[in-house]
Amino acid sequence: MALFGKNKKAPTPDSIILPVHVGIIMDGNGRWAKKRGLPRKAGHREGAQTFRKITRYCSQIGIKYLTVYAFSTENWKRPEDEVGALMKLFQSYLEEALSDFKDDDIVVRFIGDKSGFSPELQALMEENEQSSKNRDGMVLNIAMNYGSRDEIVRAVKHISADVKSGRLDENSIDEALVSNYLYTAGQPDPDLIIRPSGEYRISNFLLWQSAYTEFVIMNKLWPDFQQSDLDEALQIYSQRNRRYGGV
Ligand code: FPP
């Protein structure tokens, strides 16, 4: 399936309208490994390298917010050894590779329920957030133990607790207020969500925030995803006519 004409001139970041906020569902690691007769964890390792490369590229071309889906609230259902391998990968990333992002001035944030992770991992997440919070480059949200329905349930609980305690007047509840009770409070909604690996699903990712997001599905497995694939997605996005329900 070609989503983008083969004969089209290779897009360059200069010729496109850049989205402010890009979301990426990093999918296809398992299939990448299977195709090579490797264990799934090898696919995740390779996917982590792609994550590193694409994140820095997004920052260098001027994307202001990038949200990547690294581990969902549903991913705990995977076999124990795969979950274990992912936890190890997160641990080593948070210890080493994230310091890479320092050179690019990237602000690292985690969205999701941190309490599901080991105390060591939680401490590393905190450390990364604290040490990067005063940078002024791209904001990188890493969604870990993230599920959008879970995020919305949490927001509803917080809102109702605030109404009950008198901190919040229920008449002031509107869309902007609900947005401010989500993990992404204060950030613009994603303009573009890219899903590699050819799956046409949202998989519980940024459901509230993606009401008017443009989706680009790409037929590439995440570990094979290149900077040129991102350019292609940006080019497709540039050609979309966003109407937000208007005409
Ligand atoms: C989905 O592919 C991918 C994941 C559940 C894990 C994504 C994690 C990484 C890319 C590592 C990133 C590291 C950091 C620190 C953010 P899949 O396993 O569902 O692939 P499949 O659909 O082919 O089986």
Coordinates of N, CA and C and ligand atoms in Angstrom, one line a residue:
M1 N 0.9 -1.2 0.0 CA 0.0 0.0 0.0 C 0.9 1.2 0.0
A2 N 0.8 2.1 -1.0 CA 1.5 3.3 -1.0 C 0.6 4.5 -0.6
L3 N 1.0 5.1 0.5 CA 0.2 6.2 1.0 C 0.6 7.5 0.3
F4 N 1.8 7.4 -0.2 CA 2.4 8.6 -0.8 C 3.0 8.3 -2.1
G5 N 2.7 9.1 -3.1 CA 3.1 8.7 -4.5 C 4.6 8.5 -4.6
K6 N 4.9 7.4 -5.3 CA 6.4 7.1 -5.4 C 7.1 8.2 -6.2
N7 N 6.4 8.8 -7.1 CA 7.2 9.8 -8.0 C 7.2 11.2 -7.4
K8 N 6.6 11.3 -6.3 CA 6.6 12.7 -5.7 C 8.0 13.1 -5.2
K9 N 8.3 14.3 -5.4 CA 9.6 14.8 -5.0 C 9.7 14.6 -3.5
A10 N 10.9 14.2 -3.0 CA 11.1 14.0 -1.6 C 10.8 15.3 -0.9
P11 N 9.9 15.2 0.1 CA 9.6 16.4 0.8 C 10.7 16.9 1.7
T12 N 10.9 18.2 1.9 CA 11.9 18.6 2.9 C 11.1 19.4 3.9
P13 N 11.7 19.4 5.1 CA 11.0 20.1 6.2 C 10.7 21.6 5.9
D14 N 11.5 22.2 4.9 CA 11.4 23.6 4.6 C 10.1 23.9 3.8
S15 N 9.6 22.9 3.1 CA 8.5 23.1 2.2 C 7.1 22.8 2.9
I16 N 7.1 22.6 4.2 CA 5.8 22.1 4.8 C 5.4 23.0 5.9
I17 N 4.1 22.8 6.2 CA 3.5 23.5 7.4 C 3.8 22.5 8.6
L18 N 4.6 23.0 9.5 CA 4.9 22.1 10.6 C 3.8 22.0 11.6
P19 N 3.4 20.8 12.0 CA 2.5 20.7 13.2 C 3.2 21.1 14.4
V20 N 2.4 21.7 15.4 CA 3.0 22.1 16.6 C 3.3 20.8 17.5
H21 N 2.3 20.0 17.5 CA 2.3 18.8 18.4 C 2.1 17.5 17.6
V22 N 3.1 16.6 17.7 CA 3.0 15.4 16.9 C 2.9 14.2 17.9
G23 N 2.1 13.3 17.7 CA 2.0 12.1 18.5 C 2.4 10.9 17.6
I24 N 3.1 9.9 18.3 CA 3.5 8.7 17.5 C 3.2 7.5 18.3
I25 N 2.5 6.6 17.6 CA 2.2 5.2 18.2 C 3.3 4.3 17.7
M26 N 4.3 4.0 18.5 CA 5.5 3.3 18.0 C 5.2 1.8 17.9
D27 N 4.6 1.5 16.8 CA 4.1 0.1 16.7 C 4.9 -0.7 15.6
G28 N 4.9 -2.0 15.9 CA 5.5 -2.9 14.9 C 6.9 -3.5 15.3
N29 N 7.2 -3.3 16.6 CA 8.5 -3.9 17.0 C 8.5 -5.4 17.0
G30 N 7.4 -6.0 17.5 CA 7.3 -7.4 17.5 C 7.4 -8.0 16.1
R31 N 6.6 -7.5 15.2 CA 6.7 -8.0 13.8 C 8.0 -7.8 13.2
W32 N 8.7 -6.7 13.5 CA 10.0 -6.5 13.0 C 11.0 -7.7 13.4
A33 N 10.9 -8.0 14.7 CA 11.7 -9.1 15.3 C 11.3 -10.4 14.7
K34 N 10.0 -10.7 14.6 CA 9.6 -12.0 14.1 C 10.1 -12.2 12.6
K35 N 10.0 -11.2 11.8 CA 10.5 -11.3 10.4 C 11.9 -11.7 10.3
R36 N 12.7 -11.4 11.4 CA 14.1 -11.8 11.4 C 14.4 -13.0 12.3
G37 N 13.3 -13.6 12.8 CA 13.5 -14.8 13.6 C 14.2 -14.5 15.0
L38 N 13.9 -13.2 15.4 CA 14.5 -12.8 16.7 C 13.4 -12.7 17.8
P39 N 13.8 -12.7 19.0 CA 12.8 -12.5 20.1 C 12.2 -11.1 20.0
R40 N 11.0 -11.0 20.5 CA 10.3 -9.7 20.4 C 11.1 -8.5 21.1
K41 N 11.8 -8.9 22.2 CA 12.6 -7.9 22.9 C 13.6 -7.2 22.0
A42 N 14.1 -8.0 21.0 CA 15.1 -7.4 20.0 C 14.4 -6.3 19.2
G43 N 13.2 -6.5 18.9 CA 12.4 -5.5 18.2 C 12.2 -4.2 19.1
H44 N 12.0 -4.4 20.4 CA 11.9 -3.3 21.2 C 13.2 -2.5 21.4
R45 N 14.3 -3.3 21.4 CA 15.6 -2.6 21.5 C 15.8 -1.7 20.3
E46 N 15.5 -2.3 19.1 CA 15.7 -1.5 17.9 C 14.7 -0.3 17.8
G47 N 13.5 -0.6 18.3 CA 12.5 0.5 18.4 C 13.0 1.6 19.3
A48 N 13.7 1.3 20.3 CA 14.2 2.3 21.2 C 15.2 3.2 20.5
Q49 N 16.0 2.6 19.6 CA 17.0 3.4 18.9 C 16.3 4.3 17.9
T50 N 15.2 3.8 17.3 CA 14.4 4.7 16.4 C 13.8 5.8 17.2
F51 N 13.3 5.5 18.4 CA 12.7 6.6 19.2 C 13.7 7.7 19.5
R52 N 15.0 7.3 19.8 CA 16.0 8.2 20.1 C 16.3 9.1 18.8
K53 N 16.4 8.5 17.7 CA 16.7 9.2 16.4 C 15.6 10.1 16.0
I54 N 14.4 9.6 16.1 CA 13.2 10.4 15.6 C 12.9 11.6 16.6
T55 N 13.1 11.3 17.8 CA 12.9 12.4 18.8 C 13.9 13.6 18.6
R56 N 15.1 13.3 18.4 CA 16.1 14.3 18.2 C 15.8 15.0 16.8
Y57 N 15.4 14.3 15.9 CA 15.1 14.9 14.6 C 13.9 15.8 14.7
C58 N 12.8 15.4 15.4 CA 11.7 16.3 15.6 C 12.1 17.6 16.3
S59 N 12.9 17.5 17.3 CA 13.4 18.7 18.0 C 14.2 19.6 17.0
Q60 N 15.0 18.9 16.2 CA 15.9 19.7 15.3 C 15.1 20.5 14.2
I61 N 14.0 19.9 13.8 CA 13.3 20.5 12.7 C 12.2 21.5 13.3
G62 N 12.1 21.6 14.6 CA 11.2 22.6 15.1 C 9.8 22.2 15.6
I63 N 9.7 20.9 15.8 CA 8.4 20.4 16.4 C 8.4 20.9 17.9
K64 N 7.3 21.4 18.4 CA 7.4 22.0 19.8 C 7.0 20.9 20.8
Y65 N 6.1 20.0 20.5 CA 5.6 18.9 21.4 C 5.6 17.6 20.6
L66 N 6.2 16.6 21.3 CA 6.2 15.2 20.7 C 5.7 14.3 21.8
T67 N 4.7 13.5 21.5 CA 4.2 12.5 22.5 C 4.3 11.1 21.9
V68 N 5.1 10.3 22.5 CA 5.3 8.9 22.0 C 4.6 7.9 23.0
Y69 N 4.0 6.9 22.4 CA 3.3 5.9 23.1 C 4.3 4.7 23.4
A70 N 4.8 4.6 24.6 CA 5.9 3.6 24.9 C 5.3 2.4 25.6
F71 N 4.3 2.6 26.4 CA 3.7 1.4 27.2 C 2.3 1.8 27.6
S72 N 1.4 0.9 27.2 CA 0.0 1.3 27.5 C -0.5 0.6 28.8
T73 N -1.6 1.0 29.4 CA -2.1 0.4 30.6 C -2.5 -1.1 30.2
E74 N -2.7 -1.4 29.0 CA -3.0 -2.8 28.5 C -1.8 -3.7 28.3
N75 N -0.6 -3.0 28.1 CA 0.6 -3.8 27.8 C 1.0 -4.7 28.9
W76 N 0.5 -4.6 30.1 CA 0.9 -5.5 31.2 C 0.4 -6.9 30.9
K77 N -0.5 -7.0 30.0 CA -1.1 -8.4 29.7 C -0.1 -9.2 28.8
R78 N 1.0 -8.6 28.4 CA 1.9 -9.3 27.5 C 2.7 -10.4 28.4
P79 N 3.3 -11.3 27.7 CA 4.1 -12.3 28.5 C 5.1 -11.7 29.4
E80 N 5.3 -12.3 30.6 CA 6.1 -11.8 31.6 C 7.5 -11.4 31.1
D81 N 8.1 -12.2 30.2 CA 9.5 -11.9 29.8 C 9.6 -10.7 28.9
E82 N 8.5 -10.5 28.1 CA 8.5 -9.3 27.3 C 8.3 -8.0 28.1
V83 N 7.4 -8.1 29.1 CA 7.2 -6.9 30.0 C 8.5 -6.7 30.7
G84 N 9.2 -7.7 31.2 CA 10.4 -7.6 31.9 C 11.5 -6.9 31.0
A85 N 11.5 -7.4 29.8 CA 12.5 -6.8 28.8 C 12.3 -5.3 28.6
L86 N 11.0 -5.0 28.5 CA 10.6 -3.6 28.3 C 11.0 -2.7 29.5
M87 N 10.8 -3.3 30.7 CA 11.1 -2.5 31.9 C 12.6 -2.3 32.0
K88 N 13.4 -3.3 31.6 CA 14.9 -3.1 31.6 C 15.3 -2.1 30.6
L89 N 14.6 -2.1 29.4 CA 14.9 -1.1 28.4 C 14.6 0.3 28.9
F90 N 13.5 0.5 29.5 CA 13.1 1.8 30.0 C 14.2 2.2 31.0
Q91 N 14.6 1.3 31.9 CA 15.5 1.6 33.0 C 16.8 2.1 32.3
S92 N 17.4 1.4 31.3 CA 18.6 1.8 30.8 C 18.5 3.1 30.0
Y93 N 17.3 3.3 29.4 CA 17.1 4.5 28.6 C 17.1 5.7 29.5
L94 N 16.4 5.5 30.7 CA 16.3 6.7 31.5 C 17.6 7.0 32.2
E95 N 18.5 6.0 32.3 CA 19.8 6.2 32.9 C 20.7 6.8 31.9
E96 N 20.7 6.4 30.7 CA 21.8 6.8 29.7 C 21.2 7.7 28.6
A97 N 20.4 7.1 27.8 CA 20.1 7.8 26.5 C 19.4 9.1 26.7
L98 N 18.6 9.2 27.7 CA 17.9 10.5 27.9 C 18.8 11.7 28.1
S99 N 20.0 11.4 28.6 CA 21.0 12.5 28.7 C 21.3 13.1 27.4
D100 N 21.2 12.3 26.3 CA 21.3 12.8 24.9 C 20.5 14.0 24.7
F101 N 19.3 13.9 25.3 CA 18.3 14.9 24.9 C 18.7 16.3 25.5
K102 N 19.7 16.2 26.4 CA 20.2 17.5 27.1 C 20.7 18.4 26.0
D103 N 21.5 17.8 25.1 CA 22.1 18.6 24.0 C 21.1 19.3 23.1
D104 N 19.9 18.7 23.0 CA 18.9 19.3 22.2 C 17.9 20.2 23.1
D105 N 18.2 20.3 24.3 CA 17.4 21.2 25.2 C 16.0 20.6 25.4
I106 N 15.8 19.3 25.3 CA 14.5 18.7 25.3 C 13.9 18.6 26.7
V107 N 12.7 19.0 26.9 CA 12.0 18.8 28.2 C 11.4 17.5 28.2
V108 N 11.7 16.6 29.2 CA 11.2 15.3 29.3 C 10.1 15.2 30.3
R109 N 8.9 14.7 29.8 CA 7.8 14.5 30.7 C 7.2 13.1 30.6
F110 N 6.7 12.6 31.6 CA 6.0 11.3 31.5 C 4.5 11.4 31.7
I111 N 3.8 10.8 30.8 CA 2.3 10.9 31.0 C 1.9 9.4 31.3
G112 N 1.0 9.3 32.2 CA 0.5 7.9 32.6 C 0.7 7.8 34.1
D113 N 0.3 6.6 34.5 CA 0.3 6.3 36.0 C 1.7 5.7 36.4
K114 N 2.5 6.6 36.9 CA 3.9 6.2 37.3 C 3.9 5.1 38.4
S115 N 2.8 5.2 39.2 CA 2.8 4.3 40.4 C 2.8 2.8 40.0
G116 N 2.6 2.5 38.7 CA 2.6 1.1 38.3 C 4.0 0.5 38.1
F117 N 5.0 1.4 38.2 CA 6.4 1.0 37.9 C 7.2 0.8 39.2
S118 N 8.3 0.1 39.1 CA 9.2 -0.1 40.3 C 9.6 1.2 40.9
P119 N 10.0 1.2 42.2 CA 10.4 2.5 42.8 C 11.6 3.1 42.1
E120 N 12.5 2.2 41.6 CA 13.7 2.7 40.9 C 13.4 3.4 39.6
L121 N 12.5 2.8 38.9 CA 12.0 3.4 37.6 C 11.3 4.7 37.9
Q122 N 10.4 4.7 38.9 CA 9.7 6.0 39.3 C 10.7 7.1 39.6
A123 N 11.8 6.7 40.3 CA 12.7 7.7 40.8 C 13.5 8.3 39.5
L124 N 13.8 7.4 38.6 CA 14.4 7.9 37.3 C 13.5 8.8 36.5
M125 N 12.2 8.5 36.5 CA 11.3 9.3 35.8 C 11.3 10.7 36.4
E126 N 11.2 10.7 37.7 CA 11.2 12.0 38.5 C 12.4 12.8 38.2
E127 N 13.5 12.1 38.2 CA 14.8 12.7 38.0 C 14.9 13.4 36.6
N128 N 14.5 12.6 35.7 CA 14.5 13.1 34.3 C 13.6 14.4 34.1
E129 N 12.4 14.3 34.8 CA 11.5 15.4 34.7 C 12.1 16.7 35.4
Q130 N 12.6 16.4 36.6 CA 13.2 17.6 37.3 C 14.4 18.2 36.6
S131 N 15.3 17.3 36.1 CA 16.5 17.9 35.6 C 16.3 18.6 34.2
S132 N 15.1 18.3 33.6 CA 14.9 18.9 32.2 C 13.9 20.0 32.3
K133 N 13.2 20.2 33.4 CA 12.0 21.1 33.4 C 12.3 22.5 33.0
N134 N 13.5 23.0 33.3 CA 13.8 24.4 32.9 C 14.4 24.6 31.6
R135 N 14.5 23.5 30.8 CA 15.0 23.7 29.4 C 13.9 24.4 28.6
D136 N 14.3 24.9 27.4 CA 13.3 25.6 26.7 C 13.1 25.0 25.3
G137 N 13.5 23.8 25.1 CA 13.3 23.2 23.8 C 12.0 22.4 23.7
M138 N 12.0 21.5 22.8 CA 10.8 20.7 22.5 C 10.3 19.9 23.8
V139 N 9.0 19.8 24.0 CA 8.5 19.0 25.1 C 8.3 17.6 24.6
L140 N 8.9 16.7 25.3 CA 8.8 15.3 24.9 C 7.9 14.6 26.0
N141 N 6.7 14.2 25.6 CA 5.9 13.4 26.6 C 6.1 11.9 26.2
I142 N 6.5 11.2 27.2 CA 6.7 9.7 27.0 C 5.5 9.1 27.7
A143 N 4.6 8.5 27.0 CA 3.4 7.8 27.6 C 3.8 6.4 28.1
M144 N 3.8 6.3 29.4 CA 4.2 5.0 30.0 C 3.1 4.6 31.0
N145 N 2.6 3.4 30.9 CA 1.5 3.0 31.7 C 0.4 4.0 31.5
Y146 N 0.2 4.4 30.2 CA -0.8 5.4 29.8 C -1.9 4.7 29.1
G147 N -3.1 5.1 29.5 CA -4.3 4.7 28.8 C -5.2 5.9 28.8
S148 N -5.8 6.3 27.7 CA -6.6 7.5 27.6 C -7.9 7.4 28.4
R149 N -8.5 6.2 28.4 CA -9.7 6.1 29.2 C -9.4 6.2 30.7
D150 N -8.2 5.6 31.1 CA -7.8 5.7 32.5 C -7.5 7.2 32.8
E151 N -6.9 7.9 31.9 CA -6.6 9.3 32.1 C -8.0 10.1 32.3
I152 N -9.0 9.8 31.5 CA -10.3 10.5 31.6 C -11.0 10.2 32.9
V153 N -10.9 8.9 33.3 CA -11.5 8.5 34.6 C -10.9 9.2 35.8
R154 N -9.5 9.3 35.7 CA -8.8 10.1 36.8 C -9.2 11.5 36.8
A155 N -9.4 12.1 35.6 CA -9.8 13.5 35.5 C -11.2 13.7 36.1
V156 N -12.1 12.8 35.8 CA -13.5 12.9 36.3 C -13.4 12.8 37.9
K157 N -12.6 11.9 38.4 CA -12.5 11.7 39.8 C -12.0 13.0 40.5
H158 N -10.9 13.6 39.9 CA -10.4 14.8 40.4 C -11.4 15.9 40.4
I159 N -12.1 16.0 39.3 CA -13.0 17.1 39.1 C -14.1 17.0 40.2
S160 N -14.6 15.7 40.4 CA -15.7 15.6 41.3 C -15.2 15.8 42.7
A161 N -14.0 15.4 43.0 CA -13.4 15.7 44.4 C -13.3 17.2 44.6
D162 N -12.9 17.9 43.6 CA -12.8 19.4 43.7 C -14.1 20.1 43.8
V163 N -15.1 19.5 43.2 CA -16.5 20.1 43.3 C -17.0 19.9 44.8
K164 N -16.8 18.6 45.2 CA -17.2 18.2 46.5 C -16.6 19.1 47.6
S165 N -15.3 19.3 47.5 CA -14.6 20.1 48.5 C -14.8 21.6 48.4
G166 N -15.5 22.0 47.3 CA -15.8 23.4 47.2 C -14.7 24.2 46.4
R167 N -13.7 23.5 46.0 CA -12.6 24.2 45.3 C -13.0 24.6 43.9
L168 N -14.0 23.9 43.4 CA -14.5 24.1 42.0 C -16.0 24.2 42.0
D169 N -16.5 25.2 41.2 CA -17.9 25.4 41.0 C -18.3 24.6 39.8
E170 N -19.3 23.7 39.9 CA -19.6 22.8 38.8 C -20.0 23.6 37.6
N171 N -20.5 24.8 37.7 CA -20.9 25.6 36.5 C -19.7 26.0 35.7
S172 N -18.5 25.9 36.3 CA -17.3 26.3 35.6 C -16.7 25.2 34.8
I173 N -17.3 24.0 34.8 CA -16.8 22.9 34.1 C -17.1 23.0 32.6
D174 N -16.0 23.1 31.8 CA -16.2 23.2 30.4 C -15.0 22.4 29.7
E175 N -15.0 22.4 28.4 CA -14.0 21.6 27.7 C -12.5 22.0 28.2
A176 N -12.3 23.3 28.3 CA -10.9 23.7 28.6 C -10.6 23.2 30.0
L177 N -11.6 23.2 30.9 CA -11.3 22.8 32.3 C -11.0 21.3 32.3
V178 N -11.8 20.5 31.6 CA -11.5 19.1 31.5 C -10.1 18.8 31.0
S179 N -9.7 19.6 29.9 CA -8.4 19.4 29.3 C -7.3 19.6 30.4
N180 N -7.6 20.6 31.3 CA -6.6 20.9 32.3 C -6.5 19.9 33.4
Y181 N -7.4 18.9 33.4 CA -7.3 17.9 34.4 C -6.6 16.6 33.8
L182 N -6.2 16.7 32.6 CA -5.5 15.6 31.9 C -4.0 15.7 32.1
Y183 N -3.3 14.6 31.8 CA -1.8 14.6 32.0 C -1.2 15.7 31.1
T184 N -1.9 16.0 30.0 CA -1.3 16.9 29.0 C -1.7 18.4 29.3
A185 N -2.2 18.6 30.5 CA -2.7 20.0 30.9 C -1.7 21.1 30.4
G186 N -2.2 22.1 29.8 CA -1.4 23.2 29.4 C -0.7 23.1 28.1
Q187 N -0.9 21.9 27.5 CA -0.3 21.7 26.2 C -1.3 21.7 25.1
P188 N -0.9 22.1 23.9 CA -1.9 22.1 22.8 C -2.2 20.7 22.4
D189 N -3.4 20.5 21.8 CA -3.8 19.1 21.4 C -2.9 18.7 20.2
P190 N -2.7 17.4 20.0 CA -1.9 17.0 18.9 C -2.5 17.4 17.5
D191 N -1.7 17.9 16.6 CA -2.1 18.2 15.3 C -2.1 17.0 14.4
L192 N -1.1 16.2 14.7 CA -0.8 15.0 13.8 C -0.5 13.8 14.7
I193 N -1.1 12.7 14.4 CA -0.7 11.4 15.0 C -0.3 10.5 13.9
I194 N 0.9 9.9 14.1 CA 1.5 9.0 13.1 C 1.4 7.6 13.7
R195 N 0.9 6.7 12.9 CA 1.0 5.3 13.4 C 1.7 4.4 12.3
P196 N 2.9 4.0 12.6 CA 3.6 3.1 11.6 C 3.0 1.7 11.8
S197 N 3.4 0.9 10.9 CA 3.0 -0.6 11.0 C 1.7 -0.9 10.3
G198 N 1.0 0.1 9.7 CA -0.1 -0.1 8.9 C -1.4 -0.5 9.7
E199 N -1.4 -0.3 11.0 CA -2.7 -0.6 11.7 C -3.5 0.6 11.8
Y200 N -4.8 0.5 11.6 CA -5.8 1.6 11.6 C -6.5 1.6 13.0
R201 N -5.8 1.9 14.0 CA -6.4 1.9 15.4 C -5.8 3.0 16.2
I202 N -6.6 3.5 17.1 CA -6.1 4.6 18.0 C -5.5 4.0 19.3
S203 N -6.0 2.8 19.7 CA -5.4 2.0 20.8 C -5.3 2.8 22.1
N204 N -6.4 3.5 22.4 CA -6.5 4.2 23.8 C -5.4 5.3 23.9
F205 N -5.1 5.9 22.8 CA -4.0 7.0 22.9 C -4.7 8.3 22.7
L206 N -4.5 9.3 23.6 CA -5.0 10.7 23.5 C -6.4 10.8 22.9
L207 N -7.3 10.1 23.5 CA -8.7 10.1 22.9 C -9.3 11.5 23.0
W208 N -9.3 12.1 24.1 CA -9.9 13.4 24.3 C -9.1 14.4 23.4
Q209 N -7.8 14.4 23.5 CA -6.9 15.4 22.9 C -7.0 15.3 21.3
S210 N -7.4 14.1 20.8 CA -7.3 13.9 19.3 C -8.6 14.2 18.6
A211 N -9.5 14.9 19.2 CA -10.8 15.2 18.6 C -10.7 15.7 17.2
Y212 N -9.7 16.6 16.9 CA -9.5 17.1 15.6 C -8.1 16.9 15.0
T213 N -7.5 15.8 15.5 CA -6.1 15.5 15.0 C -6.2 14.9 13.7
E214 N -5.2 15.1 12.9 CA -5.0 14.5 11.6 C -4.2 13.2 11.8
F215 N -4.7 12.1 11.2 CA -4.0 10.8 11.4 C -3.3 10.4 10.1
V216 N -2.0 9.9 10.3 CA -1.3 9.4 9.1 C -0.8 8.0 9.5
I217 N -1.3 7.0 8.7 CA -1.0 5.6 9.0 C 0.1 5.3 8.0
M218 N 1.2 4.7 8.4 CA 2.3 4.4 7.5 C 2.6 3.0 7.5
N219 N 2.9 2.5 6.3 CA 3.1 1.0 6.2 C 4.6 0.6 6.4
K220 N 5.1 1.0 7.6 CA 6.5 0.8 7.9 C 6.5 0.3 9.4
L221 N 7.3 -0.7 9.7 CA 7.4 -1.1 11.1 C 8.3 -0.1 11.9
W222 N 8.0 0.2 13.1 CA 8.6 1.3 13.8 C 10.2 1.2 13.8
P223 N 10.8 0.0 14.0 CA 12.2 -0.1 14.0 C 12.8 0.3 12.6
D224 N 12.0 0.2 11.5 CA 12.5 0.6 10.2 C 12.2 2.1 9.9
F225 N 11.5 2.8 10.8 CA 11.1 4.1 10.5 C 12.3 5.1 10.4
Q226 N 12.3 5.9 9.4 CA 13.5 6.8 9.2 C 13.0 8.2 9.2
Q227 N 14.0 9.1 9.3 CA 13.7 10.5 9.2 C 12.9 10.9 7.9
S228 N 13.2 10.2 6.8 CA 12.5 10.4 5.6 C 11.0 10.0 5.7
D229 N 10.7 9.1 6.6 CA 9.3 8.7 6.8 C 8.6 9.8 7.6
L230 N 9.3 10.4 8.5 CA 8.7 11.5 9.2 C 8.4 12.7 8.3
D231 N 9.4 12.9 7.4 CA 9.2 14.0 6.4 C 8.0 13.7 5.6
E232 N 7.8 12.5 5.2 CA 6.7 12.1 4.4 C 5.3 12.3 5.1
A233 N 5.3 11.9 6.4 CA 4.1 12.1 7.2 C 3.8 13.6 7.3
L234 N 4.9 14.4 7.5 CA 4.7 15.9 7.6 C 4.2 16.5 6.3
Q235 N 4.6 15.9 5.2 CA 4.2 16.4 3.9 C 2.7 16.1 3.7
I236 N 2.3 14.9 4.1 CA 0.9 14.4 4.0 C 0.0 15.4 4.8
Y237 N 0.5 15.6 6.1 CA -0.2 16.5 7.0 C -0.4 17.9 6.4
S238 N 0.7 18.4 5.7 CA 0.7 19.7 5.1 C -0.4 19.9 4.1
Q239 N -0.8 18.8 3.5 CA -1.7 18.8 2.4 C -3.2 18.6 2.9
R240 N -3.3 18.4 4.1 CA -4.7 18.2 4.7 C -5.4 19.5 4.9
N241 N -6.7 19.5 4.7 CA -7.5 20.7 4.9 C -8.2 20.6 6.2
R242 N -7.7 21.3 7.2 CA -8.3 21.1 8.6 C -9.4 22.1 8.7
R243 N -10.6 21.5 9.0 CA -11.8 22.4 9.1 C -12.4 22.4 10.5
Y244 N -12.0 21.6 11.4 CA -12.4 21.6 12.8 C -14.0 21.6 12.9
G245 N -14.6 20.9 12.0 CA -16.1 20.8 12.0 C -16.7 22.0 11.3
G246 N -15.9 22.9 10.8 CA -16.5 24.0 10.0 C -16.5 23.7 8.5
V247 N -16.6 24.7 7.6 CA -16.5 24.4 6.2 C -15.3 25.0 5.5
Ligands
FPP1 C1 4.4 -1.7 20.1 O1 4.9 -2.7 19.2 C2 5.5 -1.2 20.9 C3 5.6 -1.3 22.3 C4 4.5 -1.9 23.1 C5 6.8 -0.8 23.0 C6 7.3 0.5 22.5 C7 8.6 0.8 23.2 C8 9.7 1.3 22.6 C9 9.8 1.6 21.1 C10 10.9 1.5 23.4 C11 11.0 3.0 23.7 C12 11.8 3.3 24.8 C13 11.6 4.4 25.6 C14 12.5 4.7 26.7 C15 10.5 5.3 25.4 P1 4.4 -4.2 19.3 O2 5.2 -4.9 20.2 O3 2.9 -4.2 19.6 O4 4.6 -4.7 17.8 P2 3.7 -5.8 17.0 O5 2.4 -5.1 16.8 O6 4.5 -5.9 15.8 O7 3.7 -7.0 17.9

